[in-house]
C-alpha positions as YAML, in Angstrom:
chain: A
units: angstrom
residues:
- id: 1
  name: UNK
  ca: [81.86, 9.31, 95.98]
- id: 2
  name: UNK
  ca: [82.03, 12.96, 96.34]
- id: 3
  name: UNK
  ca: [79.62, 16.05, 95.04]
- id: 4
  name: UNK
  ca: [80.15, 19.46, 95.15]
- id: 5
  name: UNK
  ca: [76.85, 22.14, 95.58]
- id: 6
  name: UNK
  ca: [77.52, 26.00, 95.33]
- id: 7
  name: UNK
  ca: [76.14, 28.62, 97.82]
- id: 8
  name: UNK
  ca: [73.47, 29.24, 95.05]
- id: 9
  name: UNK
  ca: [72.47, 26.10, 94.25]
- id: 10
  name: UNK
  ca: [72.40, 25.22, 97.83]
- id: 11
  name: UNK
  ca: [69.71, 27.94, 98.51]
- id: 12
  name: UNK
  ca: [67.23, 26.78, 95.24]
- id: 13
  name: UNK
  ca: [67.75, 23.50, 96.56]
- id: 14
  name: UNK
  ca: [66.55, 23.59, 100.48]
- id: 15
  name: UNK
  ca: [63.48, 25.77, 98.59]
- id: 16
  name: UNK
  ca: [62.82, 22.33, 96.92]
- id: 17
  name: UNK
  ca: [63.45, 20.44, 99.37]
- id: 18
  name: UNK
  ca: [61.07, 22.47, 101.98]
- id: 19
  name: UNK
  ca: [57.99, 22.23, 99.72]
- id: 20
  name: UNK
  ca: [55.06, 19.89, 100.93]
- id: 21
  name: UNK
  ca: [55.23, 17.24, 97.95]
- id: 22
  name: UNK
  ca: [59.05, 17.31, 98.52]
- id: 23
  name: UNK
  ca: [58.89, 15.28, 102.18]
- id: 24
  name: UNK
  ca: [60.80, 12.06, 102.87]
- id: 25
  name: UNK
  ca: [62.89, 12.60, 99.05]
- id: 26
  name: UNK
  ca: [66.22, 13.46, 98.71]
- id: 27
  name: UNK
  ca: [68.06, 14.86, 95.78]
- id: 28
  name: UNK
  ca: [69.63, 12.95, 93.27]
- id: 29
  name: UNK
  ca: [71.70, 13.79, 90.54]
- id: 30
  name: UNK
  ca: [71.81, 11.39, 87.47]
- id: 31
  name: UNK
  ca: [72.79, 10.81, 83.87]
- id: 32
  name: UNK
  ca: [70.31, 11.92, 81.33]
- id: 33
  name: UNK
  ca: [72.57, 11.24, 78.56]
- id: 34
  name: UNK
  ca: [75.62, 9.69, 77.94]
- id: 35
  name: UNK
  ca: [77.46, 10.21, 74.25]
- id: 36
  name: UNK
  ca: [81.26, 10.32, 72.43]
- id: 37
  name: UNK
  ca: [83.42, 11.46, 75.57]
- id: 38
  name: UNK
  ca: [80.50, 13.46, 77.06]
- id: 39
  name: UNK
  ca: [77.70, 13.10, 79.58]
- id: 40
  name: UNK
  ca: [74.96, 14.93, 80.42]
- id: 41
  name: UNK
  ca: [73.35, 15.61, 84.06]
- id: 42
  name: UNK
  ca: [70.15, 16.26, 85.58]
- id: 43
  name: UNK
  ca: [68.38, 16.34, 89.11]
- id: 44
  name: UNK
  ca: [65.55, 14.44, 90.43]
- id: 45
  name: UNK
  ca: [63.90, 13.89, 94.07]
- id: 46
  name: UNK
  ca: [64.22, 10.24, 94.94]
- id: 47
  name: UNK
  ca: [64.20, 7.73, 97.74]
- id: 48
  name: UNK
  ca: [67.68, 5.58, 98.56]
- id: 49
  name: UNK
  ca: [67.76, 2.35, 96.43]
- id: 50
  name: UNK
  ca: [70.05, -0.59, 97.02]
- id: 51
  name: UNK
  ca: [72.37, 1.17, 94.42]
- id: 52
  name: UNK
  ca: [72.70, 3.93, 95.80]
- id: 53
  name: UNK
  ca: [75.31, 5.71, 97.79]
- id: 54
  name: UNK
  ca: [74.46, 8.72, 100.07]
- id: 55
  name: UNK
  ca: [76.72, 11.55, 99.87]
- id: 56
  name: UNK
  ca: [76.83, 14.37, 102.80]
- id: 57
  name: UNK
  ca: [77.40, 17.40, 101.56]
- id: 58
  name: UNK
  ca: [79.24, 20.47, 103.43]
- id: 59
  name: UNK
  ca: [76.00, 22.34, 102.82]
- id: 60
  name: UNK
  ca: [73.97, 19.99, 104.97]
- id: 61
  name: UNK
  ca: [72.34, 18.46, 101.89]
- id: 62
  name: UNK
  ca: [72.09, 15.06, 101.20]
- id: 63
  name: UNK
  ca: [72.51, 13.73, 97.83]
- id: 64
  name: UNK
  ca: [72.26, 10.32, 96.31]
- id: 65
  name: UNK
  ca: [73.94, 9.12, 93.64]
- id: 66
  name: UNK
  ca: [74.13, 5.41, 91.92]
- id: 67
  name: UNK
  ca: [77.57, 4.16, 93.12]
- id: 68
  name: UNK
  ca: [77.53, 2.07, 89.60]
- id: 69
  name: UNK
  ca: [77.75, 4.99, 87.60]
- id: 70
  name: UNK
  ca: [81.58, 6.29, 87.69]
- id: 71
  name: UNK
  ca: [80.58, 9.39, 85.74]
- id: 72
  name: UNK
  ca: [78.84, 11.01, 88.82]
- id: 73
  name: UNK
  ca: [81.52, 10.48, 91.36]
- id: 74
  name: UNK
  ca: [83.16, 14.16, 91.59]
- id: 75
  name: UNK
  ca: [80.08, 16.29, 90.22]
- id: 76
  name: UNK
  ca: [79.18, 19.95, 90.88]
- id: 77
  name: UNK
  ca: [75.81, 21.37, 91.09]
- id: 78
  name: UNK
  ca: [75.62, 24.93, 91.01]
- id: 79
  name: UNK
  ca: [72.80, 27.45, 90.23]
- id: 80
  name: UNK
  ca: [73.28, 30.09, 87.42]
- id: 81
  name: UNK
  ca: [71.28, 33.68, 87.03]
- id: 82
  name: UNK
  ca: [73.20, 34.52, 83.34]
- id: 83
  name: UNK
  ca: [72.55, 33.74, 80.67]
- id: 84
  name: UNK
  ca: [69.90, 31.80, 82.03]
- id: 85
  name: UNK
  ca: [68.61, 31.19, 85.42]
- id: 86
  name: UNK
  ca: [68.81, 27.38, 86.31]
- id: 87
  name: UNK
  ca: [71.06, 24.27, 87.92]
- id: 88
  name: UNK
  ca: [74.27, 23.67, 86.07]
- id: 89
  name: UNK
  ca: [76.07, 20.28, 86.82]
- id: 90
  name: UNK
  ca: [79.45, 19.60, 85.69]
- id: 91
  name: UNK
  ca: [82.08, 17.17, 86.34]
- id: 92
  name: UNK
  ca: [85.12, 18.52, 86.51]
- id: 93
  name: UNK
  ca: [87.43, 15.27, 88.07]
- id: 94
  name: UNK
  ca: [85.74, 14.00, 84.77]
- id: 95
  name: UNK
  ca: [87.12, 16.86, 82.61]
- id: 96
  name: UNK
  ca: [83.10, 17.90, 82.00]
- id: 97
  name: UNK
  ca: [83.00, 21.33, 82.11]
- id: 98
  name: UNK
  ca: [79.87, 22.34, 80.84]
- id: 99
  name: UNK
  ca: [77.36, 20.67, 78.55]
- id: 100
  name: UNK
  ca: [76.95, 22.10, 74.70]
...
């Protein structure tokens, strides 16, 4: 499985990831809702379950995503300022470019 973080959302991310209540959790990216030829992502911090595959990114983060779940293999996390400051995941090897 592969996933894709920005520069951006690479910085917002260790921020996370350095906060006290944040120890021993690693990001994971999952589907919040699935509909017609759509899905949609979010983020969580979560420990490594039997389902789970760990993914090393090239921005020395680690994130987990459930290998049964063939929508997340591919995604992008990236961190917008405009229109609105916040984490934007995509698929694009899924031809999900950007929820509605």
């Amino acid at each position: 499985m592969k996933c894709k973080i920005t520069r951006n959302a690479a910085k917002k991310i260790k921020e996370i990831l350095a906060e006290e209540d944040s120890q021993g959790q690693m990001l994971r990216v999952l589907v919040t809702h699935a509909h017609d030829d759509h899905v949609h992502y979010g983020l969580d911090l979560d420990t490594p379950s039997e389902n789970d595959e760990i993914v090393h990114t090239d921005k020395e983060i680690d994130v987990l995503l459930d290998k049964n779940v063939d929508a997340l293999d591919g995604v992008k996390i990236d961190y917008l300022y405009l229109p609105e400051e916040g984490f934007v995941i995509t698929n694009p090897s899924k031809g999900n470019h950007g929820d509605h």
